[in-house]
Structures are given as C-alpha cells and as structure tokens.
CSV table of C-alpha atoms and ligand atoms in Angstrom, one decimal:
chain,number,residue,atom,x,y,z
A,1,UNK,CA,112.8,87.1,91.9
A,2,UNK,CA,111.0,90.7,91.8
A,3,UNK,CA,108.2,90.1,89.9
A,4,UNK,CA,104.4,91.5,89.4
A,5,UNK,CA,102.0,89.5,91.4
A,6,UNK,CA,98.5,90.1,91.1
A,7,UNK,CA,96.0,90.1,94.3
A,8,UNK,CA,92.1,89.5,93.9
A,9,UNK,CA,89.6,89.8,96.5
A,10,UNK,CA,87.6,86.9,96.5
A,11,UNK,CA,84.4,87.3,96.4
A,12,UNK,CA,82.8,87.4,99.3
A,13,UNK,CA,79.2,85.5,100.1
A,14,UNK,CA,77.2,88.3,100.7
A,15,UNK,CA,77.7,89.6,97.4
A,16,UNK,CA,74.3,91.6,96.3
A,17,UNK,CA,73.2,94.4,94.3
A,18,UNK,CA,71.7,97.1,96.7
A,19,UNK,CA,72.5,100.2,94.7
A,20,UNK,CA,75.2,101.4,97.1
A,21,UNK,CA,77.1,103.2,94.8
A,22,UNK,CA,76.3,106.7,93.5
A,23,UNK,CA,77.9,107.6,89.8
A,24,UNK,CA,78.4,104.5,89.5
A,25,UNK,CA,76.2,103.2,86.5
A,26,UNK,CA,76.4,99.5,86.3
A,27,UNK,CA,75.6,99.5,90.2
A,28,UNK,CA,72.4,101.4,89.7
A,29,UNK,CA,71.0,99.9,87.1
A,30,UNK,CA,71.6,96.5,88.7
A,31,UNK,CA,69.9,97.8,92.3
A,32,UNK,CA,67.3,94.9,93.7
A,33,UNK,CA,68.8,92.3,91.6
A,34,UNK,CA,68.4,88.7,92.2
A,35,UNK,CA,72.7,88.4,92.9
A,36,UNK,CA,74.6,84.9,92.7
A,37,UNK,CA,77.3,85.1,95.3
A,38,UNK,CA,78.1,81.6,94.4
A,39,UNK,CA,78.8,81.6,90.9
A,40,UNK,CA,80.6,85.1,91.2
A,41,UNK,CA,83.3,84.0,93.3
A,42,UNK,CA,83.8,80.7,91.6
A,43,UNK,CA,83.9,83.7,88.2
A,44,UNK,CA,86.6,85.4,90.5
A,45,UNK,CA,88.7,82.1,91.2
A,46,UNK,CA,88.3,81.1,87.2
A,47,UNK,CA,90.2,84.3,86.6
A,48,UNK,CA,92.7,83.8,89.1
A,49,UNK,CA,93.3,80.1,87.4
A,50,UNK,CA,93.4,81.7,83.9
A,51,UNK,CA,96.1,84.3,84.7
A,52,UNK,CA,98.4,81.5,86.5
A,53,UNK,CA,98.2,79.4,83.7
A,54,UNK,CA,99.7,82.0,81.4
A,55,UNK,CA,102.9,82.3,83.8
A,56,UNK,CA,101.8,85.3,86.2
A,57,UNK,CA,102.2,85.3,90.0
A,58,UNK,CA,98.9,85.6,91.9
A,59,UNK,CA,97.2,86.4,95.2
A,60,UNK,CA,94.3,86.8,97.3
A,61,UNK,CA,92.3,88.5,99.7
A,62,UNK,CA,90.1,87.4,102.4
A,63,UNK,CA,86.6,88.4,102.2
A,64,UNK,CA,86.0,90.9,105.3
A,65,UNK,CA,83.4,90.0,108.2
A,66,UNK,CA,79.8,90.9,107.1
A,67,UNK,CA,77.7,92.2,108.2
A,68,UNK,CA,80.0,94.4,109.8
A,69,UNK,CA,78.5,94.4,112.7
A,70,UNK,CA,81.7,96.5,114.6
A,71,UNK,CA,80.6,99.3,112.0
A,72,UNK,CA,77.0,98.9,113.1
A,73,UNK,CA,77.7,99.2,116.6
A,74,UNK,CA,79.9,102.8,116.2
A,75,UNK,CA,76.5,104.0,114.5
A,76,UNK,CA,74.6,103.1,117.8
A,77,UNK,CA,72.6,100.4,115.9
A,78,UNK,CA,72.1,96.4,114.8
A,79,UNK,CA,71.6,94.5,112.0
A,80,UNK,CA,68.4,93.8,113.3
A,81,UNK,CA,67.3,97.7,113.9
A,82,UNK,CA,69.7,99.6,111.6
A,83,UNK,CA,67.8,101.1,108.7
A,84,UNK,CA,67.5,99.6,105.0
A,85,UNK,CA,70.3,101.4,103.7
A,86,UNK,CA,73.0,101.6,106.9
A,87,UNK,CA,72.0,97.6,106.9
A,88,UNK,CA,72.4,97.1,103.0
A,89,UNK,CA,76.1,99.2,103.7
A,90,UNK,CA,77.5,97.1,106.4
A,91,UNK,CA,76.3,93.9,104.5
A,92,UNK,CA,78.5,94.7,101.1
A,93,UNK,CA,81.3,92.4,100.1
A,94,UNK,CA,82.7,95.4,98.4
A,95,UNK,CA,86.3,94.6,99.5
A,96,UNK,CA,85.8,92.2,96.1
A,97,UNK,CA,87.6,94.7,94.5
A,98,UNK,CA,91.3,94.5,95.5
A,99,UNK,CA,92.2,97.8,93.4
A,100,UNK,CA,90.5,99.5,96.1
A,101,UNK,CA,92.3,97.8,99.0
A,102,UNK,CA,95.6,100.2,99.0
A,103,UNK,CA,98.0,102.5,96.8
A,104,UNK,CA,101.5,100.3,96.4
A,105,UNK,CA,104.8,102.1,95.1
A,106,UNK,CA,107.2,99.2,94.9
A,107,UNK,CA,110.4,98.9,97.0
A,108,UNK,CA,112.4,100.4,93.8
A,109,UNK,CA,110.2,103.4,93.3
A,110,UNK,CA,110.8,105.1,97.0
A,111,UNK,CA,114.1,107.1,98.7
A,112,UNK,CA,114.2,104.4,101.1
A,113,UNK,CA,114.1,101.3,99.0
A,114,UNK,CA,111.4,99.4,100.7
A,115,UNK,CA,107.4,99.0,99.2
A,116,UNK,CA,105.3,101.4,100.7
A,117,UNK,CA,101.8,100.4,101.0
A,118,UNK,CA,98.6,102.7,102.1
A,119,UNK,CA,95.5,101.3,102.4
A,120,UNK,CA,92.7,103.9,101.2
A,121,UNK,CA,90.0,105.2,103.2
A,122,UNK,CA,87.2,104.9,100.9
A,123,UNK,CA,85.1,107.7,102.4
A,124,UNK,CA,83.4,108.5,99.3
A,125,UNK,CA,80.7,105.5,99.4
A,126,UNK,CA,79.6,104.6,103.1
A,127,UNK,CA,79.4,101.3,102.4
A,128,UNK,CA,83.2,101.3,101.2
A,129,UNK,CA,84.0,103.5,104.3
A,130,UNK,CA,84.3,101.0,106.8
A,131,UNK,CA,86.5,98.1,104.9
A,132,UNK,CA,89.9,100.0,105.6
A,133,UNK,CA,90.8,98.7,109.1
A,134,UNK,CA,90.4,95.1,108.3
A,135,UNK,CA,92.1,95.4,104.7
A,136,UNK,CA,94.3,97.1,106.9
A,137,UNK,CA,94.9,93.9,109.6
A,138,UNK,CA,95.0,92.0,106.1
A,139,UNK,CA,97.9,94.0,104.5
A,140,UNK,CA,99.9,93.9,107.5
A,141,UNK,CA,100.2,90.7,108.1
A,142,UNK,CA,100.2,89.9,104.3
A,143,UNK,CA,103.3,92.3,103.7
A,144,UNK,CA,104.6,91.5,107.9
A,145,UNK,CA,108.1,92.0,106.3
A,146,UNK,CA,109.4,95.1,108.2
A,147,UNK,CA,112.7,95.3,106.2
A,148,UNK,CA,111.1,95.2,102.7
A,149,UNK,CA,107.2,96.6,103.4
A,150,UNK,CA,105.7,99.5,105.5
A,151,UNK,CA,101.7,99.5,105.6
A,152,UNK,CA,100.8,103.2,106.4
A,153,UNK,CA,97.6,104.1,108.4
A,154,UNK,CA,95.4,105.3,105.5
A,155,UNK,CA,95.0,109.2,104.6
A,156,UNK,CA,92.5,111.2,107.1
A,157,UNK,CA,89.5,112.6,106.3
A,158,UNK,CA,87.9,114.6,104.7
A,159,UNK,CA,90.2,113.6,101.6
A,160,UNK,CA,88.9,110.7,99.9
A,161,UNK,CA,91.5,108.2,98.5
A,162,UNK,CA,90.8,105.2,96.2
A,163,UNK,CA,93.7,103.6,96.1
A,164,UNK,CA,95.6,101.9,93.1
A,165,UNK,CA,91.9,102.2,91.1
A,166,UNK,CA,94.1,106.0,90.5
A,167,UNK,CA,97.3,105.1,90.2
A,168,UNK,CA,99.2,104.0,87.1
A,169,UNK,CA,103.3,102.8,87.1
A,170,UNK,CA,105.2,103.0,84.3
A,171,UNK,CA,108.7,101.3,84.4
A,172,UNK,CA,111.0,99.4,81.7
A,173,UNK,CA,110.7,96.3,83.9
A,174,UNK,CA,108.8,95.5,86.9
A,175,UNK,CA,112.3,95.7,88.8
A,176,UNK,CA,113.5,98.9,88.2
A,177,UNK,CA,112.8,102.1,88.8
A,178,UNK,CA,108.9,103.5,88.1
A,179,UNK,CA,107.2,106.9,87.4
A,180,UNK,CA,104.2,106.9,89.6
A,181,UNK,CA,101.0,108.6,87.8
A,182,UNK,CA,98.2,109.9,90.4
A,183,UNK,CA,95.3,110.5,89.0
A,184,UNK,CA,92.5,112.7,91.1
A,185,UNK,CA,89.1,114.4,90.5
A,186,UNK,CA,87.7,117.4,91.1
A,187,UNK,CA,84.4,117.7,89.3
A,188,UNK,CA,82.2,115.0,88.2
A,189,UNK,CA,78.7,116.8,86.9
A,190,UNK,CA,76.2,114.9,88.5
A,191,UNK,CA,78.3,112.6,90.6
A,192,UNK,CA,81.2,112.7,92.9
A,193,UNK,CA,84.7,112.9,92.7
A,194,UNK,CA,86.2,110.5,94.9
A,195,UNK,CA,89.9,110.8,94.7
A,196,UNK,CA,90.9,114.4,95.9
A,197,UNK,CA,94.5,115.4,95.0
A,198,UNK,CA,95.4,116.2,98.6
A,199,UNK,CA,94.7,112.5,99.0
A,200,UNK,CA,96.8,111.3,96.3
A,201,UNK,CA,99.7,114.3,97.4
A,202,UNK,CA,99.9,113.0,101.0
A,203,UNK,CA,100.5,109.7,99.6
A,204,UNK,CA,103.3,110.6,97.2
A,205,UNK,CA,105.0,112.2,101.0
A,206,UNK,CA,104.6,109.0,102.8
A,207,UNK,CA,105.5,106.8,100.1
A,208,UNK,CA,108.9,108.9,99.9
A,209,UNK,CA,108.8,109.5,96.3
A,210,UNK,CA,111.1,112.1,94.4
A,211,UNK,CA,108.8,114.5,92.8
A,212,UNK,CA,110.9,113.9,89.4
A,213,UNK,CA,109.1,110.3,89.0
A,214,UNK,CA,105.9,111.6,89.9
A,215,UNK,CA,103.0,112.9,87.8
A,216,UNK,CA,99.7,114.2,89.1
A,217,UNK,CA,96.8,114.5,86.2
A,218,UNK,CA,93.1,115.3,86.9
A,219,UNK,CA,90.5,112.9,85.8
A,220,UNK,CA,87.9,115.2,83.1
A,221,UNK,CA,85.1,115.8,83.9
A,222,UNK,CA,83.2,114.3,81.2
A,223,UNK,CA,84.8,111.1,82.3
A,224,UNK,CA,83.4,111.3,85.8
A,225,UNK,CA,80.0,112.5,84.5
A,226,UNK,CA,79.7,108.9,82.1
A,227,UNK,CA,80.3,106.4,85.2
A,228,UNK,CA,84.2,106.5,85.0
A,229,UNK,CA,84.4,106.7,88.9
A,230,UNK,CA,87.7,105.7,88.9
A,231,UNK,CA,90.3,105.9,86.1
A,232,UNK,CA,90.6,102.5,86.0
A,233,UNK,CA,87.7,102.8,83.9
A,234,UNK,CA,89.2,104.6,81.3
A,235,UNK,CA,92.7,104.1,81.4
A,236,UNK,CA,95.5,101.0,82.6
A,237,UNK,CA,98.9,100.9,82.4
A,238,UNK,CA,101.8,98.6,81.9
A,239,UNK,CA,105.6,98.5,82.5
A,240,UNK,CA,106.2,101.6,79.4
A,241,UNK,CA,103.0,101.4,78.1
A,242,UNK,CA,99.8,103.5,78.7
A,243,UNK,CA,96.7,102.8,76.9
A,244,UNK,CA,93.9,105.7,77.7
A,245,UNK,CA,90.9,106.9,76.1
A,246,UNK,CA,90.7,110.3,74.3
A,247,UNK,CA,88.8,111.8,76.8
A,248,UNK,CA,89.9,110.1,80.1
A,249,UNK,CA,92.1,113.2,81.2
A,250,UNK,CA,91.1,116.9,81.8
A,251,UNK,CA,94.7,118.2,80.2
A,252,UNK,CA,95.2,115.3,78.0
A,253,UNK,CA,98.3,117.2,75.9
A,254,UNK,CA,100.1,119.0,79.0
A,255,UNK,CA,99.6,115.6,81.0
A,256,UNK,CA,100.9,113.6,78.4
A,257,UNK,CA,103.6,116.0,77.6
A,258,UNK,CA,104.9,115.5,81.6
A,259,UNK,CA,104.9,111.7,81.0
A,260,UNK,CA,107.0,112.0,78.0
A,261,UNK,CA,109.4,114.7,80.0
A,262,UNK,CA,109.6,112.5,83.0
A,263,UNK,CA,109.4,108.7,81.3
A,264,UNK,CA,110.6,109.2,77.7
A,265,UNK,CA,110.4,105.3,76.9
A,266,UNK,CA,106.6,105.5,77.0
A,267,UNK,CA,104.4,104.3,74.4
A,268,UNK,CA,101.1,106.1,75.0
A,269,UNK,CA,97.9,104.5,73.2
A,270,UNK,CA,94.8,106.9,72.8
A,271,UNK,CA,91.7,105.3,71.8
A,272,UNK,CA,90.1,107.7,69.8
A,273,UNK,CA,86.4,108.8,70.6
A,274,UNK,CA,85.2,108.6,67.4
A,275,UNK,CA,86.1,104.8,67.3
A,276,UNK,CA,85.1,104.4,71.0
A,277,UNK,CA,82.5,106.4,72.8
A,278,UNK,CA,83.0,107.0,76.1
A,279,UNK,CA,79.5,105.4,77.0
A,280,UNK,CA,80.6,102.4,75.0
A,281,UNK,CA,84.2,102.2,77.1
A,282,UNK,CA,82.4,102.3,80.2
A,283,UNK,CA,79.6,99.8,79.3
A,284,UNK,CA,82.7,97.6,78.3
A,285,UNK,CA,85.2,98.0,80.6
A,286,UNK,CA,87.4,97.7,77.8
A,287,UNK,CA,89.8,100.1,80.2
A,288,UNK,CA,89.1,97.8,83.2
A,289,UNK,CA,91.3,94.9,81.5
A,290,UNK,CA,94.8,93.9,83.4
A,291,UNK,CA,97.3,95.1,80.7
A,292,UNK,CA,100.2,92.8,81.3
A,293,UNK,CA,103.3,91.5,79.9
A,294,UNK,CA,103.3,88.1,78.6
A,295,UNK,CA,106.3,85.3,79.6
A,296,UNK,CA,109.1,84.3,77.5
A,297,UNK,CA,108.8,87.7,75.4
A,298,UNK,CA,105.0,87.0,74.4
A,299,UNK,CA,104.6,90.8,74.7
A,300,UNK,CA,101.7,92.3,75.9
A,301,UNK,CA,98.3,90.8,76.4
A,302,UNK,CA,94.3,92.3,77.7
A,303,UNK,CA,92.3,90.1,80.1
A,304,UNK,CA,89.1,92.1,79.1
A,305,UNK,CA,85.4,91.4,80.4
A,306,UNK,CA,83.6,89.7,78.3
A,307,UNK,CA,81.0,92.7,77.5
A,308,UNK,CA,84.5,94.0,75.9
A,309,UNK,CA,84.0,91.2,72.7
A,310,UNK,CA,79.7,91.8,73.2
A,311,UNK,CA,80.2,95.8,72.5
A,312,UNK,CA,80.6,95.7,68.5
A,313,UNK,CA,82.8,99.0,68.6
A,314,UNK,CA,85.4,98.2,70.9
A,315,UNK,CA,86.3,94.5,69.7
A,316,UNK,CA,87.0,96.1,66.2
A,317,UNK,CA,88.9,98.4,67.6
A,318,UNK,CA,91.1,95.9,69.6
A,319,UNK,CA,91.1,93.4,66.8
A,320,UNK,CA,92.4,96.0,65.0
A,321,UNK,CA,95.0,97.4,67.8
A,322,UNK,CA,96.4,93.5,68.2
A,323,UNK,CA,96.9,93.0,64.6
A,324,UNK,CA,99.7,95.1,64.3
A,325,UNK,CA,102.6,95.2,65.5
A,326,UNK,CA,102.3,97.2,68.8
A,327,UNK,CA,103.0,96.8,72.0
A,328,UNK,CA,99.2,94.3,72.9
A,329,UNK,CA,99.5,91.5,71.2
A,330,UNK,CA,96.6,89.2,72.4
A,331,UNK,CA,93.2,89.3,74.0
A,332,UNK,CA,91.6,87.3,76.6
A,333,UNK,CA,88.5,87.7,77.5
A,334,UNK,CA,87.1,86.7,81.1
A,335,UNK,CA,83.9,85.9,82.4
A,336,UNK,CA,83.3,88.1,85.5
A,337,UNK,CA,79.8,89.5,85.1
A,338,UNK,CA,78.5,89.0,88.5
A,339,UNK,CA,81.4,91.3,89.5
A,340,UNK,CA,80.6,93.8,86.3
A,341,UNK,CA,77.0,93.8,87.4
A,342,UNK,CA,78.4,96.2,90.2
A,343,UNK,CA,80.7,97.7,88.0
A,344,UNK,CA,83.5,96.1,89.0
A,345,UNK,CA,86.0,94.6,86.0
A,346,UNK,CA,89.2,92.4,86.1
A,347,UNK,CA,91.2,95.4,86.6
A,348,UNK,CA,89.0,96.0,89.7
A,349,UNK,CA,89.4,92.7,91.3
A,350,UNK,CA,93.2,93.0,92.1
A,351,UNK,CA,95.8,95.0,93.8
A,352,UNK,CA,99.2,94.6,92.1
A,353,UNK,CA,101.9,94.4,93.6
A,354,UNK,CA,105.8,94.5,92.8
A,355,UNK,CA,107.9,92.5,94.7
A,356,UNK,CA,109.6,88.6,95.4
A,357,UNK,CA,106.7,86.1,96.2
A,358,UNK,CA,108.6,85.2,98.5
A,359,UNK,CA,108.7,87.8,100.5
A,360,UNK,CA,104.9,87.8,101.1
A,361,UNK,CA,103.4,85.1,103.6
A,362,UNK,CA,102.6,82.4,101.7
A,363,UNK,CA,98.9,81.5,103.1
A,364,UNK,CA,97.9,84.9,100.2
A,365,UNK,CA,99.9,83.4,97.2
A,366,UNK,CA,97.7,81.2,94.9
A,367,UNK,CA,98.4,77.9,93.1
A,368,UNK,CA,96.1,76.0,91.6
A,369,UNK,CA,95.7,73.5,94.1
A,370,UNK,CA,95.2,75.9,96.8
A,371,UNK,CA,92.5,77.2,94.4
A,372,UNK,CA,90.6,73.9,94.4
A,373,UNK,CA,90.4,73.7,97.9
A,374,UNK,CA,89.0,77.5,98.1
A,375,UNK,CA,86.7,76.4,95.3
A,376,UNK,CA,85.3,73.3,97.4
A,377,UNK,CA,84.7,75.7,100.3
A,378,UNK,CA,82.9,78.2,98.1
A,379,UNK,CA,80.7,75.5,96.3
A,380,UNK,CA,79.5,74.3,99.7
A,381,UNK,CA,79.3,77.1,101.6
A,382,UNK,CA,78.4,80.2,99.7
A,383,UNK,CA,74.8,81.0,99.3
A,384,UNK,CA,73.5,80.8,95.6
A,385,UNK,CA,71.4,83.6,95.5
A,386,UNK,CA,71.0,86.5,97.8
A,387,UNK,CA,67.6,89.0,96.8
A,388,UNK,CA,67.9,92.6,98.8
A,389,UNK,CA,65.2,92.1,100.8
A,390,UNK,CA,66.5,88.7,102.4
A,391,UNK,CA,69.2,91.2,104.2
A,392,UNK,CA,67.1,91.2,107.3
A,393,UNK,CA,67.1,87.4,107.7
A,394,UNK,CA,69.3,86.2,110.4
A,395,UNK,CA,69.4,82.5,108.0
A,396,UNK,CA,71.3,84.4,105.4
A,397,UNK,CA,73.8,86.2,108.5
A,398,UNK,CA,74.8,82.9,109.8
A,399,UNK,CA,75.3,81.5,106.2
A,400,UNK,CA,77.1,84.4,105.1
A,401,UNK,CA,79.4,84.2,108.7
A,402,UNK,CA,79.9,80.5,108.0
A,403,UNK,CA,80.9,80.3,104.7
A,404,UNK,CA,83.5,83.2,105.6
A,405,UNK,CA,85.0,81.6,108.9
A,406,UNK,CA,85.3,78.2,106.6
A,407,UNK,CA,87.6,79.6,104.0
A,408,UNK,CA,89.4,81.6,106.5
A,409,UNK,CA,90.1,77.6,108.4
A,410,UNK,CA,91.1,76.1,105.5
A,411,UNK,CA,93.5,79.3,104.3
A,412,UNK,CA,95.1,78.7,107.8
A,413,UNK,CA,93.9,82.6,108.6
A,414,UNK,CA,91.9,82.1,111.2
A,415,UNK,CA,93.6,84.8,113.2
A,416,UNK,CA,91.5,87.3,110.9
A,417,UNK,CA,88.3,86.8,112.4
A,418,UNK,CA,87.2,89.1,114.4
B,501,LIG,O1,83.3,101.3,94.5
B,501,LIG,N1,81.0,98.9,93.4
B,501,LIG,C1,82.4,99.4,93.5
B,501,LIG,C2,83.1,99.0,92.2
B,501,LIG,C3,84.6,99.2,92.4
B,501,LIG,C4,85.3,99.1,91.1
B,501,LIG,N2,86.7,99.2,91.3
B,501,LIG,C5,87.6,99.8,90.5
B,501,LIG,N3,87.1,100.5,89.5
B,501,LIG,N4,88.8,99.7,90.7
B,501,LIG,C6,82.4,100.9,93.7
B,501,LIG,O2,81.6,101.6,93.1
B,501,LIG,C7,78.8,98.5,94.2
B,501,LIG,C8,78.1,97.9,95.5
B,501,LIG,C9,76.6,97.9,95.5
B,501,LIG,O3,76.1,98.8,94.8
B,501,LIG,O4,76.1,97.2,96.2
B,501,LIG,C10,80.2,98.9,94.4
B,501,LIG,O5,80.6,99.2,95.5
C-alpha cells in the first residue's frame, strides 16, 4: 500500500554546537555549547516511537562517517592539522536533518511513473557541503529499486539546493497525483540565500514533471533576514492543505493565486503576523512541525517542538486554530531540543517519502523493536557530552567512529562504512 513514510536521520554521536551555520540563529547563539549527543539522539528515536504509535510509517538514516576524514584529505589536510573551523566542518553530524538529504516527487507526480529522488548538494554551508555523496550511497541502496526509484546525481555547482527543506506537495491523497511547490531565495539581508531557483528548475527537469503541477514561489526576504533559512521554517504542507505565515512568501497573493489555479482543492492557512511575529515563528518552529494526516479519518494533527507550547503567542494561536473545525485537529508536542539548539525541528529531522514500504529495503524501515535495539547501541556507545574544544582529541574520534560502526553492525549496514 502507497503510503507516507517518514525518514529521520538519527542523530549522529558527534553532535556539537560549533556555530557552523551562518543566518542561521539558533545555531549561533548556541556556538561553544556544552552539546549532549547522547540524549539528542535518544530525543530523535522518542519521536520516531511517538509518530509510529499514532499509525504512521517510519524510517531512518545512518549517521555519516565523522570526521570526514575523505573530505579532509581533498582539502590537502587532517584532523590533526586542519584548522579550527575546516576541523569543526568535517566533524558535524549535520546529516541529522533528513529534510536536507534529497528533493523526492513521488512515483505518481512524474511523466514516467517512477519516484524520482535527488539528493541536494548543500553548497551553501561547508560543513553541509560534503554529506551529499554518502547520503547519496545511502539513498541508492535505500530506494535500490530500479523499476519504481531513480536517485539522480545532485545539481552542480554553483546552484545551491536544499532539498525537500524547499519543497511542499499538495495532493488529495498521498497516492494520487501532486502539485509540487519549489520554493527558492534570492535575497536574504544579512544572510544567504541558499536555494537558487536554477537549482530547484533543474530539478523539476530531471524529476520529469509537467509544468501544469508545478509552482515556483520565492522565499521574502524578510523571512530570510529573521533566520527562516529554509521554508520549512515558515511554512509545511499536507496532502490539500498548506499552512504558511503571512510573511513567508515574497508574492504571497500571485503565489497563492497559482496554487489555487493549479490545485483548486487547497485549503491555504495564513497565520497572521499580528497574532504571530515572525521572530516568534522562528524562535518556535511552530512552521517546523510534520503536518500530517491522522488514521482512521482522525484528520490532521502538528508534531510541534516543544518551544511551540513555551512561546505564549503561538500556542493561543494553535489552541485556537484546533478548536474549530478546520482541517488540524490535534497538537503534539515533541521534545527535540538538542536538535532545535542547532535550529533544527521535527520537520527538519525527516525526509518524506511517498511510496509502498515495501518497496524500500527493509534494514531503513523502523518498528519499535528495531528502535530498542538502536536505542541500546546509542545508550552505550554515544558520548554524553561533546564541548568544541574536545574536537582535537583523538579519544572523542575513536568514540565517535565506534559508536557509528556499532549501529551500522547491528542495522545489518555494514556495507556503508567507508
Ligand atoms: O543547515 N544546522 C542546520 C539545520 C537544518 C535544519 N533543516 C531544515 N530546516 N530542514 C542548517 O543550518 C548547525 C550546525 C552547527 O552549527 O554546528 C546546522 O547545520
């Protein structure tokens, strides 16, 4: 059965907060921290149990090798030599956050009826830069199917793509046919713009979509210039509904005027600005929720950070939303804050994509008792703190090495080290 499943990254153990990412606020102002790499993945894997229990399909991804020491190499340095900030880079577990990992248009969406996937090349943020060839490995033999999947190289440079952290599907069901929104940036104030629209163009080519079911709408400005470095972080999307704040789009009428004209079953919900800042959506996340659809006609439901219920503006305005009789019907907050500590949300954590579990090898689908046996590796294994400056200890390398090459025995993936 065609259904939605959800892929998070687990967290890998060399999660830290070195500061690695420009414009993007929560990752600044967390920069030197004290991080717990143990407790965030085991917050990762709580979130994973949460949305199986409800009825949803899920999936992970395997940390990738850090320090990435291939990476190091290409640069003509070491871990031991490289300097603070090349070292810091090739350290991140930044492949955490699955909505990174690739753009997916579902088997339905594309002229030749098979799920295109391509994984994005994350040149933007050099840290980020380097995770496409192993996500890459991952994907293909993740989605090895060749009759129902095709994994594209990524998109060259110089255009940076983000992947599905920019792209929104709208669709009466998860099994029939989408519009595929792709948002981009041009200006961002002070900070970058990382998806460019030749990016997000030369995906909607290789993905083989009619242009009649696709939408291009730039990101504003504004929204770039708060910390909404992707649009994930101020809008989500969800079989016909889209849920967006006021100012998350440059041409918010002519935009949503296209959606209308090319997917007239959509229910658009604009959070106002005057009930929710921007500041206040991005110190929430209250964007960065999974927006998903409920078994057995539950409707729609938020898995929402935590910080969403802390920020006293936003959790009116969504008590508010669910007490009628709209398309969201229930909140759930989730506990992911060593994640949102480097601005990463639920929304962040996984890669969605349409198609039959079965389909997809079966050492990335989840069940709870696979979950427990991740969890006993990541309890043992994975340091409990990491500080910035204990990057240059070879200790913390052979831990971090360790605790990777045991979850990748006991997942039966061995074949993905490197
Ligand atoms: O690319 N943070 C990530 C967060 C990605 C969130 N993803 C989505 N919005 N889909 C980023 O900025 C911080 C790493 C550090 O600073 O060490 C970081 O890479």
């Amino acid at each position: 059965m065609v259904q939605e499943i959800n892929f998070d990254g687990i967290i890998g153990p060399s999660h830290n907060y070195a500061g690695l990412s420009f414009g993007n606020i929560a990752s600044s102002t967390h920069a030197g921290q004290l991080s717990y790499p143990r407790q965030a993945a085991l917050q990762g894997l709580a979130k994973m149990r949460h949305n199986i229990n409800l009825g949803l399909a899920q999936g992970f991804f395997m940390p990738l090798d850090r320090p990435n020491s291939g990476w190091l190499n290409a640069l003509g340095t070491g871990i031991d030599d490289a300097e603070a900030h090349i070292r810091a880079a090739a350290y991140s577990a930044s492949s955490m956050w699955a909505a990174n990992a690739a753009t997916i248009s579902p088997a339905p969406d594309s002229m030749d009826g098979k799920c295109h996937i391509t994984p994005a090349n994350l040149l933007s943020m050099p840290h980020r830069s380097h995770e496409w060839p192993d996500t890459m490995a991952q994907l293909k033999l993740a989605f090895a199917n060749p009759d129902h999947f095709t994994v594209h190289a990524p998109v060259p440079p110089p255009f940076g793509d983000e992947g599905a952290a920019n792209h929104m599907r709208l669709c009466t069901g998860h099994d029939g046919t989408g519009v595929e929104i792709f948002v981009y940036g041009k200006a961002g104030g002070p900070f970058p713009a990382r998806q460019h629209v030749e990016a997000s163009k030369a995906v909607v080519r290789k993905h083989g979509l009619p242009e009649d079911r696709v939408i291009f709408a730039e990101q504003s400005q504004q929204a770039i210039a708060a910390g909404a470095f992707h649009n994930d972080v101020v809008a989500v999307a969800n079989e016909r509904v889209l849920f967006a704040h006021e100012q998350a789009f440059a041409h918010r009428e002519t935009f949503y005027a296209e959606v209308k004209q090319k997917f007239p079953q959509v229910e658009i919900i604009t959070v106002p600005a005057d009930k929710v800042s921007l500041a206040d959506a991005i110190k929430s996340y209250l964007f960065n929720a999974q927006l998903i659809t409920l078994p057995d006609n539950g409707g729609m439901a938020l898995i929402l950070p935590t910080e969403a219920k802390e920020t006293a503006a936003v959790w009116s305005y969504l008590e508010q939303l669910v007490s009628g009789n709209g398309a969201i019907r229930k909140l759930y907050p989730v506990d992911v804050r060593q994640s949102m500590a480097n601005g990463g949300g639920p929304a962040c954590l996984r890669l969605r994509v349409v198609t039959d579990p079965k389909l997809v090898d079966p050492r990335f689908i989840a069940t709870n008792k696979k979950l427990d046996i991740i969890s006993g590796i990541i309890e043992k294994h994975w340091p409990e703190t990491i500080s910035p400056d204990q990057l240059v200890d070879d200790g913390l390398r052979k831990t971090v090495q360790n605790a990777r090459r045991k979850l990748l025995e006991a997942c039966s993936l061995l074949e993905l080290q490197a």
